Short mmCIF file of C-alpha atoms and ligand atoms in Angstrom, two decimals:
data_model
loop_
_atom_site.label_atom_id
_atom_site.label_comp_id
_atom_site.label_asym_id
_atom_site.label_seq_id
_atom_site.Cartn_x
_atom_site.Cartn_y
_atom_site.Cartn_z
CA UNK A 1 128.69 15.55 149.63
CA UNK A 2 130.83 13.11 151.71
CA UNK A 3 133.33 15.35 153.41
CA UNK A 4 135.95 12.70 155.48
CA UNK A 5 138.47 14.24 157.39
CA UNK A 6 141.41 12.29 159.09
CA UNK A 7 143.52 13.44 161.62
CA UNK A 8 146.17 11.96 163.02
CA UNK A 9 146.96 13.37 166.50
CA UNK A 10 150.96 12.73 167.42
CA UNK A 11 151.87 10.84 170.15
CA UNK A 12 153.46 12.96 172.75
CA UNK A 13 156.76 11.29 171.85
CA UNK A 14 156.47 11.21 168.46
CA UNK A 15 157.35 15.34 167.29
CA UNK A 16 160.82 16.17 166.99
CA UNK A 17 160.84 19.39 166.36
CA UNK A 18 158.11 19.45 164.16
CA UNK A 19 155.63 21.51 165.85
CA UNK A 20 151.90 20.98 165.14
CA UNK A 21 150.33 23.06 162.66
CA UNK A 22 152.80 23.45 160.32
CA UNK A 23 151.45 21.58 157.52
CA UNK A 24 150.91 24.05 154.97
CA UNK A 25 151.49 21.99 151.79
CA UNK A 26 147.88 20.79 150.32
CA UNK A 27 147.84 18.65 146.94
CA UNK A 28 144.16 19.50 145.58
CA UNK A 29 143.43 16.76 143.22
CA UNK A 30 139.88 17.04 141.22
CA UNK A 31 138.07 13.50 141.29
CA UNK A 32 137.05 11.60 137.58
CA UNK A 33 138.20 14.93 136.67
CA UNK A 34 136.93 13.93 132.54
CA UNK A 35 133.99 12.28 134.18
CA UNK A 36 132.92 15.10 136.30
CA UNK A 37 132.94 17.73 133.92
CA UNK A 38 130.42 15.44 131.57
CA UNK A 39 128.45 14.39 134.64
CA UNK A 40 128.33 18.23 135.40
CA UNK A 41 127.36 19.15 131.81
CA UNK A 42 124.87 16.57 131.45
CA UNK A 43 122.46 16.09 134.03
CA UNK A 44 121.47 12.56 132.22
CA UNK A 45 124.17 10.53 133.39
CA UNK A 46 124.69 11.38 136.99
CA UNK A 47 124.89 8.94 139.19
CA UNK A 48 125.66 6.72 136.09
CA UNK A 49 129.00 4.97 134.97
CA UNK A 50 130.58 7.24 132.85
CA UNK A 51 132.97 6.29 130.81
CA UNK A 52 135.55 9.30 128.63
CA UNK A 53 137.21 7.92 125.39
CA UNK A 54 136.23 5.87 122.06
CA UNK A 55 138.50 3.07 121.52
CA UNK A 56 140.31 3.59 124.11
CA UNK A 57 138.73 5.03 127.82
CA UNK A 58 141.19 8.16 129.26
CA UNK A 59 139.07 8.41 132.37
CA UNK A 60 135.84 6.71 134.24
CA UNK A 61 133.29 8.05 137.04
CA UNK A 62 133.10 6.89 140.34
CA UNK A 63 130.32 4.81 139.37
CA UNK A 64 132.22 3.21 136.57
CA UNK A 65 135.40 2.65 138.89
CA UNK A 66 133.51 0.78 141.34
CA UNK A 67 132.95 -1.61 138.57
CA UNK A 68 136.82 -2.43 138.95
CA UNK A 69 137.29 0.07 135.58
CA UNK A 70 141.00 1.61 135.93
CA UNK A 71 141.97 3.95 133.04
CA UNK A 72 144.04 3.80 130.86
CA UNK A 73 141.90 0.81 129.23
CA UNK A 74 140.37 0.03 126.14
CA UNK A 75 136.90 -0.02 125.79
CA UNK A 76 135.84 -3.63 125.34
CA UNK A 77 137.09 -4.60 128.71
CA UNK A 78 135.26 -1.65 130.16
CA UNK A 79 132.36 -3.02 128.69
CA UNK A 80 133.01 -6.08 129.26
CA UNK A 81 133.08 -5.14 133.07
CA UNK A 82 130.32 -2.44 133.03
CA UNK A 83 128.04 -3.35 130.38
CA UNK A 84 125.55 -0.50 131.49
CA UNK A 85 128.32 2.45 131.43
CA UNK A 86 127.41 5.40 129.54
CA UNK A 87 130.71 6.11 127.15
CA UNK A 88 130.94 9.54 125.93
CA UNK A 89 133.87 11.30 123.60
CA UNK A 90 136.22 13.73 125.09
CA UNK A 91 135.49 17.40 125.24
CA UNK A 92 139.17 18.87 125.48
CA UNK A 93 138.27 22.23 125.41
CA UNK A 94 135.61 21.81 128.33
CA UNK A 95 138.40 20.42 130.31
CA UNK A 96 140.68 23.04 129.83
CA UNK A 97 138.40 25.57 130.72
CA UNK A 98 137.45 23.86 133.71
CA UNK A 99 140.77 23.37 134.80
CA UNK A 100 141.41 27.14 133.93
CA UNK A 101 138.59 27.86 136.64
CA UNK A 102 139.43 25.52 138.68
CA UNK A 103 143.13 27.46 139.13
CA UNK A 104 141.69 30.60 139.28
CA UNK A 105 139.91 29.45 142.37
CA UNK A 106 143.00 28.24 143.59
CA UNK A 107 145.26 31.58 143.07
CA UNK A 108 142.97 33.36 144.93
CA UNK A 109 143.97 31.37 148.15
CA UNK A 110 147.80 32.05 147.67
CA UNK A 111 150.03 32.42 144.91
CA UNK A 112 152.00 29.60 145.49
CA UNK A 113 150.56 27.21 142.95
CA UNK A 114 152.24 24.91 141.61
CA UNK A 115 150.17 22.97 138.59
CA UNK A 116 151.50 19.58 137.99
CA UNK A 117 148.65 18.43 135.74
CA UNK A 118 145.31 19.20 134.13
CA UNK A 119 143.33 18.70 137.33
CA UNK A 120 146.14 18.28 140.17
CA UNK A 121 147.92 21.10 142.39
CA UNK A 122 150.22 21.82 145.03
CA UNK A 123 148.94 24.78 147.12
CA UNK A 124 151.78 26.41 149.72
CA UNK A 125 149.29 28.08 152.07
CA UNK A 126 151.64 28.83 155.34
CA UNK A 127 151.57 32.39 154.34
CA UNK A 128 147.49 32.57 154.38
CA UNK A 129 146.83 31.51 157.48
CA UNK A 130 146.42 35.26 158.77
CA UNK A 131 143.98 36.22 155.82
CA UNK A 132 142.17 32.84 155.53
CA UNK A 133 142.50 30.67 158.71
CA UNK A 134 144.24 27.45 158.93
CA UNK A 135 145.12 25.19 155.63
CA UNK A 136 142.05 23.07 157.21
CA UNK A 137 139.58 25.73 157.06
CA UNK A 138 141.50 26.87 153.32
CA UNK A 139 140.95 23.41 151.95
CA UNK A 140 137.54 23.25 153.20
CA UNK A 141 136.41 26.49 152.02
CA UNK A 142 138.47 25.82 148.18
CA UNK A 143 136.44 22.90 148.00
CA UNK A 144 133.33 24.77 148.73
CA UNK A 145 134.42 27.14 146.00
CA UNK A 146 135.67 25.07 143.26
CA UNK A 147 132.05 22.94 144.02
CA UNK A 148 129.82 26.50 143.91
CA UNK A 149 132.07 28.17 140.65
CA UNK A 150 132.94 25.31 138.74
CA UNK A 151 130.66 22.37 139.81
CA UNK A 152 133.46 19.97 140.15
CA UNK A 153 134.48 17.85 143.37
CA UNK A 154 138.18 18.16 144.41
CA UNK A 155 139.93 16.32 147.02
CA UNK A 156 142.24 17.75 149.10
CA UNK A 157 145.56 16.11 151.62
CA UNK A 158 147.43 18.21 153.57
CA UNK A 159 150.82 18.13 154.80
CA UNK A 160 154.14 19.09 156.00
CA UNK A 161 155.72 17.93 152.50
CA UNK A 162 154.21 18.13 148.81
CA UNK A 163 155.12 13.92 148.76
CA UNK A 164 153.11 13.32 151.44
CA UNK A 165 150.15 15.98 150.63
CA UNK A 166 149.97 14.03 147.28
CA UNK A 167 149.56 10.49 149.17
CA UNK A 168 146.90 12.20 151.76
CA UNK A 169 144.85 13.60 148.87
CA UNK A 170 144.61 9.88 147.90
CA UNK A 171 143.34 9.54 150.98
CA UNK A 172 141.01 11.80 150.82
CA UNK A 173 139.10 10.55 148.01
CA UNK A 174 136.14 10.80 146.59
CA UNK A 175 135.54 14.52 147.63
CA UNK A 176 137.12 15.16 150.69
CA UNK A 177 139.82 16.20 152.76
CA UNK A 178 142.83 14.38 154.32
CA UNK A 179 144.80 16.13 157.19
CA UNK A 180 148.12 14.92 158.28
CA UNK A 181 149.52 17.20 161.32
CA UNK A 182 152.72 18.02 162.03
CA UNK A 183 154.24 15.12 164.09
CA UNK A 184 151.90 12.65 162.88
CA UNK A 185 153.33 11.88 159.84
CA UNK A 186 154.80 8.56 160.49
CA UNK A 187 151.66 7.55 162.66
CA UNK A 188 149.81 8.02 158.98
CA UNK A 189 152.14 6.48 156.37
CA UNK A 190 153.94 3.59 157.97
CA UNK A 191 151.12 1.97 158.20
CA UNK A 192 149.93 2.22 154.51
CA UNK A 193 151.32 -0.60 151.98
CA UNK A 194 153.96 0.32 150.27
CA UNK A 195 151.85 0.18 146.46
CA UNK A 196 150.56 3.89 148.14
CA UNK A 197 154.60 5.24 147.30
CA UNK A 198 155.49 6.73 144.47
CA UNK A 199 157.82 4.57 142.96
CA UNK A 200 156.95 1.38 143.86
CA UNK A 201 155.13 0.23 141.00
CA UNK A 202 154.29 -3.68 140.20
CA UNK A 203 157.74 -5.47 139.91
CA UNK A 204 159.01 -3.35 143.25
CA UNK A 205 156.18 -4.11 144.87
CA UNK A 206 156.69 -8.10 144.47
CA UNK A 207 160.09 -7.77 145.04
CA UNK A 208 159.27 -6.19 148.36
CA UNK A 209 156.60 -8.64 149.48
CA UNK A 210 158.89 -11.38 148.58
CA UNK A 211 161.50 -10.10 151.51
CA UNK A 212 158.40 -9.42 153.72
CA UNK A 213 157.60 -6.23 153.27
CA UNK A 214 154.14 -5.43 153.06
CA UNK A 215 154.25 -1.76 154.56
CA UNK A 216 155.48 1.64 154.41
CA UNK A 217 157.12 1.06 158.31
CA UNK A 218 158.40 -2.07 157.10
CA UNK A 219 160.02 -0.60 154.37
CA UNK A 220 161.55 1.96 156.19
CA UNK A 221 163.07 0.38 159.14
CA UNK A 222 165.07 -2.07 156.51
CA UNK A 223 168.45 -1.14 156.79
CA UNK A 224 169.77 0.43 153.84
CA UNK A 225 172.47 -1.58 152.33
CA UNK A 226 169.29 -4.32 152.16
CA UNK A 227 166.84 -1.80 150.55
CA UNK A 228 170.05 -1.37 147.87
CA UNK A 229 171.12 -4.79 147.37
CA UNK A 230 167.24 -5.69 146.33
CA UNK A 231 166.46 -2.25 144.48
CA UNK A 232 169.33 -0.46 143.62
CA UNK A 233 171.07 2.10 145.33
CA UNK A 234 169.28 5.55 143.74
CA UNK A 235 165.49 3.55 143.70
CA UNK A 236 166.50 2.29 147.89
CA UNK A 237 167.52 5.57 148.77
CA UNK A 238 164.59 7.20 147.21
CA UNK A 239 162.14 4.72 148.79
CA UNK A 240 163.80 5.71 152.15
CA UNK A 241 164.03 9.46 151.98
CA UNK A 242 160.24 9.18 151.60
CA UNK A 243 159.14 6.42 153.99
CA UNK A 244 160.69 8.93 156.15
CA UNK A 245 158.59 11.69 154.66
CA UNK A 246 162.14 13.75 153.83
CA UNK A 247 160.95 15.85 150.91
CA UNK A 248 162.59 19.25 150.64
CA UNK A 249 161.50 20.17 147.43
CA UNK A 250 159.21 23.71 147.42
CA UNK A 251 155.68 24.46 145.84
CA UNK A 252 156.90 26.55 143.04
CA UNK A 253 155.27 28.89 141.55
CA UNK A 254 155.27 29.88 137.77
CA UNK A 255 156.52 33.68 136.94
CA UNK A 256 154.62 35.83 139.28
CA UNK A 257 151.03 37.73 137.89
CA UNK A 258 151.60 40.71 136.24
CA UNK A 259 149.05 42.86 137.73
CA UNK A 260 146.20 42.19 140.21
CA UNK A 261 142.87 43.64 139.69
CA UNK A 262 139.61 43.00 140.42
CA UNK A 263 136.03 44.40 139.08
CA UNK A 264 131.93 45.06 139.09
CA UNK A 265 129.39 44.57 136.31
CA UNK A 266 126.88 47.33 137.27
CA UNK A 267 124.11 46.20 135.67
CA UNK A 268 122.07 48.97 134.00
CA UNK A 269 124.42 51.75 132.88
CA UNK A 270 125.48 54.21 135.57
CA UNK A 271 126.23 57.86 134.65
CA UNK A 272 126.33 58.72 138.75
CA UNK A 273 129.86 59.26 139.51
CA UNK A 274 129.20 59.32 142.72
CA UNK A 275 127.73 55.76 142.54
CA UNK A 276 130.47 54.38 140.83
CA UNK A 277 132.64 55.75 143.45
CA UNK A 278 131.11 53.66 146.06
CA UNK A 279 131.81 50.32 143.81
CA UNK A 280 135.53 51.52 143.38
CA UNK A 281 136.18 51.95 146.97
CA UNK A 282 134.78 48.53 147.20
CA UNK A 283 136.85 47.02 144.62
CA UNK A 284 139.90 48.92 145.90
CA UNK A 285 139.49 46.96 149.37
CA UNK A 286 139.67 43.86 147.28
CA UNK A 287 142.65 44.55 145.46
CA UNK A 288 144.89 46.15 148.29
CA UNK A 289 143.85 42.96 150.45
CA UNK A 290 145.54 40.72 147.57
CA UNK A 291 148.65 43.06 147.06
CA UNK A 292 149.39 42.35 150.84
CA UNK A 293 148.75 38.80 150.77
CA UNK A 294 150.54 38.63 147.52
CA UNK A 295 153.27 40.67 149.68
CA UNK A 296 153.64 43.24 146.77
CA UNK A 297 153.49 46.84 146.19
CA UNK A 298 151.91 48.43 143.31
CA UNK A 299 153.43 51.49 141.17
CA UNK A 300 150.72 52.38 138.20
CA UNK A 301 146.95 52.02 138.91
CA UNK A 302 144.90 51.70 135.99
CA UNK A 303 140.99 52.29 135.96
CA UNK A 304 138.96 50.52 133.21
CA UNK A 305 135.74 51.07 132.51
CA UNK A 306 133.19 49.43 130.06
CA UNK A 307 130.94 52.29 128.76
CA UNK A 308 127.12 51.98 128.25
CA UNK A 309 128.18 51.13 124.55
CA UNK A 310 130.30 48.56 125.22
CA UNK A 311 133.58 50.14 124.24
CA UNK A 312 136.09 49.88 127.36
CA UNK A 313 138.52 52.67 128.09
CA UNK A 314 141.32 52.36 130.36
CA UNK A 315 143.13 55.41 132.93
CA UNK A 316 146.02 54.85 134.20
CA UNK A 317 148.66 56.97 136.25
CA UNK A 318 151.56 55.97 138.92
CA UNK A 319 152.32 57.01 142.39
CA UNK A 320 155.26 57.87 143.64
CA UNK A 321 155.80 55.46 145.97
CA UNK A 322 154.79 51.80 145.05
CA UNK A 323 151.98 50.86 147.52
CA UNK A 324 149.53 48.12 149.11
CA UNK A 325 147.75 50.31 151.31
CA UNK A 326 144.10 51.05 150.32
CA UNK A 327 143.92 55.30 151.25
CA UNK A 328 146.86 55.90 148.43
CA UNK A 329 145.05 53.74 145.90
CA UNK A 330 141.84 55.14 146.91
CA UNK A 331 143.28 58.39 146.03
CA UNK A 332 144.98 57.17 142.80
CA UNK A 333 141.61 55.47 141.96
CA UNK A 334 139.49 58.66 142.22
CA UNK A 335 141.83 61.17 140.47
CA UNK A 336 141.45 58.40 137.27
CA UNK A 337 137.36 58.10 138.15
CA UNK A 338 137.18 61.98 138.00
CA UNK A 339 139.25 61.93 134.80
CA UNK A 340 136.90 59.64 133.42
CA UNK A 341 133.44 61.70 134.71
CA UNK A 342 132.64 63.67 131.50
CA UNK A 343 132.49 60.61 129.10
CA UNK A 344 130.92 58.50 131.87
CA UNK A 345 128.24 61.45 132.03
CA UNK A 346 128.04 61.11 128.43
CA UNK A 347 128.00 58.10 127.71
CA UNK A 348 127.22 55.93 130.94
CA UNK A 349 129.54 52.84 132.58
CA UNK A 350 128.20 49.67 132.56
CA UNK A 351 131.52 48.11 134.19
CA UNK A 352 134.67 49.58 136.67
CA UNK A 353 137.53 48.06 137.28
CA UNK A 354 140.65 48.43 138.95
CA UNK A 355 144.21 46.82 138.23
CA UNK A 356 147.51 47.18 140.10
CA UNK A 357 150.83 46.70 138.12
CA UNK A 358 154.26 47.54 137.83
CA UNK A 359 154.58 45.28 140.86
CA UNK A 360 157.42 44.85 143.12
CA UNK A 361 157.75 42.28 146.15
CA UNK A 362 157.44 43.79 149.21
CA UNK A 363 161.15 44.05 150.93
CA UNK A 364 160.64 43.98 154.80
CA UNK A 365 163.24 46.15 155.64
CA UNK A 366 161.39 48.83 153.66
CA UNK A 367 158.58 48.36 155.80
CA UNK A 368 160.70 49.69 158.38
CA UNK A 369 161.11 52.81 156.60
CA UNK A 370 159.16 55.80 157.86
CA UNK A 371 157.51 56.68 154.17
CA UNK A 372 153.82 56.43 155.59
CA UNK A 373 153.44 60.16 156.03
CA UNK A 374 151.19 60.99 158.81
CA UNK A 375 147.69 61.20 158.00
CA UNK A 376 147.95 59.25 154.92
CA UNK A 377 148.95 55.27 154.72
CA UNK A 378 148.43 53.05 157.71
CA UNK A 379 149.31 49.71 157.30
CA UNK A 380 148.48 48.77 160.72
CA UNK A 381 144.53 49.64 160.20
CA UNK A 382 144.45 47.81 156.91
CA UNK A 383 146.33 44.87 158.18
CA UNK A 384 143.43 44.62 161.01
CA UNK A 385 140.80 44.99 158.68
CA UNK A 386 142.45 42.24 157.00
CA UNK A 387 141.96 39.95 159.63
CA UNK A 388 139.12 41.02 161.49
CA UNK A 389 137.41 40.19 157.77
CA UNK A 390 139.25 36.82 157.41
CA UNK A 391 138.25 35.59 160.94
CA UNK A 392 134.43 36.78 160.63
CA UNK A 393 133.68 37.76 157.04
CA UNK A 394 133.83 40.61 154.50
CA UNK A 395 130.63 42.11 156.08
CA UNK A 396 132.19 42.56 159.73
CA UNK A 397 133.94 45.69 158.88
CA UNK A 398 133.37 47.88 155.88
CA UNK A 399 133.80 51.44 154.55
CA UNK A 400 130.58 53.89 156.20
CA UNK A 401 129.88 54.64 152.64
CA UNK A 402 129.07 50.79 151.38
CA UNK A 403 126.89 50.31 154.65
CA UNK A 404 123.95 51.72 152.92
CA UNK A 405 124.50 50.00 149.74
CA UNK A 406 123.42 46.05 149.86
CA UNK A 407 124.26 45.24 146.34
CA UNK A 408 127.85 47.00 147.19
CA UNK A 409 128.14 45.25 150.05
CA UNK A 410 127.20 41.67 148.00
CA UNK A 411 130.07 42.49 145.47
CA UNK A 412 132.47 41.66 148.42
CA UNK A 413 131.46 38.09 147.90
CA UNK A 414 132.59 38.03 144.38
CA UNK A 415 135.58 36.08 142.81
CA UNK A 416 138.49 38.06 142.70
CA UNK A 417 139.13 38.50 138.40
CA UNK A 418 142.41 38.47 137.30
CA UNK A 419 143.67 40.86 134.37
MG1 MG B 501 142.45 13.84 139.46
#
């Protein structure tokens, strides 16, 4: 795995007022996303040109691209360039369930995902820099995931804007990752040709070489009653406000998750409520962590279980006070395990899980609020556990009563699930 990172240091002169670090914005792109997946699914043709279609080709490996194949095509000239490609029919529903994975992985990161195809995202990660690190070590850790959960490459650009994300993920590929600091962004696009801008597609491009204009910089130091005369006013003004990199538009986000849960196949069947306490706590720690990055507060908890045969029940009850605190959900959480202990005695558990829902966002001004009664919430503990376990690791810090417990302590390491 080729893993290319480029980074653009500002000049000293070159930052007005954009201070380094703040690019936040990462455009995660998976590579020969069709491709991939077969590749992935058939261990015959990797490393081979792969072509995806009949008739005509909707997408082509890395192999087959080096070949000069760029889809859409039909599939003589493929051939005709790539005699020895491998051309296999589309497998829609793989795809979409990769994809579905693939998103899952990112969600977990930050809820700011914003899907603007099959197998491309923009990612808003400014808020996750406590609980994850910086969007470097985020975009190198997704791509770690997304590789280990899904067995797909993705290729990652980061940036102050989404426009500008989208032309470092470019960048970036095959399977890697493309920074652009704060402050360097002009030192990274002016000097790209201006066929890397959206927008400038074959006819604007000649146009453009025909006054001289070969790059990005060139482009953007024209003044703008030229750009206009040659391209139209709207199309000029466009091409400017980017080869400036001004792009105020926001990741956004679909309608927020309903609930946030998370759970633990047990294996064998457990009747030992005791034992199944210890996985709840666990699972608890995962879920409170999300509600604060998620910046929400939970009102009903609901505990599901799957029984040892198979039938899944579900407890739920609400607190008073909506929450993201683990000790009230902990408490919530074991009044709806205890509730549960005479048919888990009779009839064993072979999965817990935990959901929060009923969610509300998180109003800072209610933080301010003295509602954590003493000796029960403290947000400053969890909010240190938080990081300490972001900086070094779920294992750093963890509850006395998982120390003991290995397999416990391995369920930290699982993906978060989603109800
Ligand atoms: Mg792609």
């Amino acid at each position: 795995m080729c893993e290319r990172v480029f980074v653009n240091r500002p000049a000293a002169d070159e930052t007005p007022g954009g201070e380094v670090g703040d690019a936040g914005i990462l455009h995660a792109d998976l590579d020969a996303f069709f491709a991939s997946v077969e590749q992935r699914d058939d261990p015959s043709l990797h490393g081979r040109p792969v072509l995806v279609g009949g008739g005509v080709i909707v997408a082509a490996s890395y192999e087959a691209k080096a070949f000069g194949i760029k889809t859409p095509t039909n599939e003589r000239a493929a051939r005709r360039l790539c005699p020895n490609a491998v051309v296999v029919s589309p497998r829609f529903d793989a795809y979409l369930e990769a994809s579905r994975a693939v998103f899952a992985c990112f969600r977990n990161v930050t809820p700011f995902v914003e899907g603007i195809s099959i197998d491309e995202a923009f990612l808003d990660v400014r808020g996750a820099r406590r609980l994850f690190g910086t969007p470097e070590a985020i975009a190198a850790q997704l791509r770690t995931t997304v590789r280990a959960d899904v067995g797909l490459p993705v290729s990652i650009g980061i940036a102050t804007t989404k426009f500008l994300a989208k032309v470092a993920s470019v960048s970036a590929k095959p399977d890697g990752i493309c920074l652009v600091p704060a402050g360097g962004e002009l030192g990274f696009l002016h000097p790209l040709p201006v066929e890397r801008l959206w927008g400038v597609g074959p006819k604007t491009s000649e146009r453009l070489h025909s006054m001289g204009i070969a790059t990005v910089g060139e482009m953007a130091n024209i003044p703008d009653r030229v750009l206009a005369a040659a391209l139209g006013r709207a199309h000029a003004a466009h091409l400017h406000a980017i080869a400036w990199n001004r792009d105020p538009r926001r990741v956004r986000a679909p309608a927020r998750r309903r609930s946030i849960g998370s759970q633990s196949a047990l294996g064998r069947p457990r009747r030992d409520v005791e034992e199944l306490d210890t996985a709840l706590l666990a699972i608890v720690d995962r879920v409170a962590r999300r509600l604060r990055a998620d910046e929400r507060l939970a009102r009903t908890i609901t505990l599901r279980l799957r029984l040892g045969d198979s039938e899944r029940i579900s407890r739920a009850l609400s607190v008073d006070m909506p929450t993201d605190l683990n000790e009230p959900i902990v408490v919530a959480a074991r009044e709806l395990l205890a509730k549960a202990a005479p048919i888990i005695e009779e009839r064993g558990a072979t999965l817990i899980g935990l959901a929060c829902s009923n969610l509300v966002p998180r109003d800072p001004l209610q933080l301010t609020l003295p509602f954590a009664r003493p000796g029960r919430a403290n947000r400053a503990l969890d909010l240190a556990v938080d990081d300490l376990q972001s900086r070094f690791g779920n294992a750093v810090i963890t509850r006395a009563s998982l120390v003991n417990d290995s397999r416990l302590r391995h369920s930290f390491a699982e993906p978060l699930y989603e109800s």
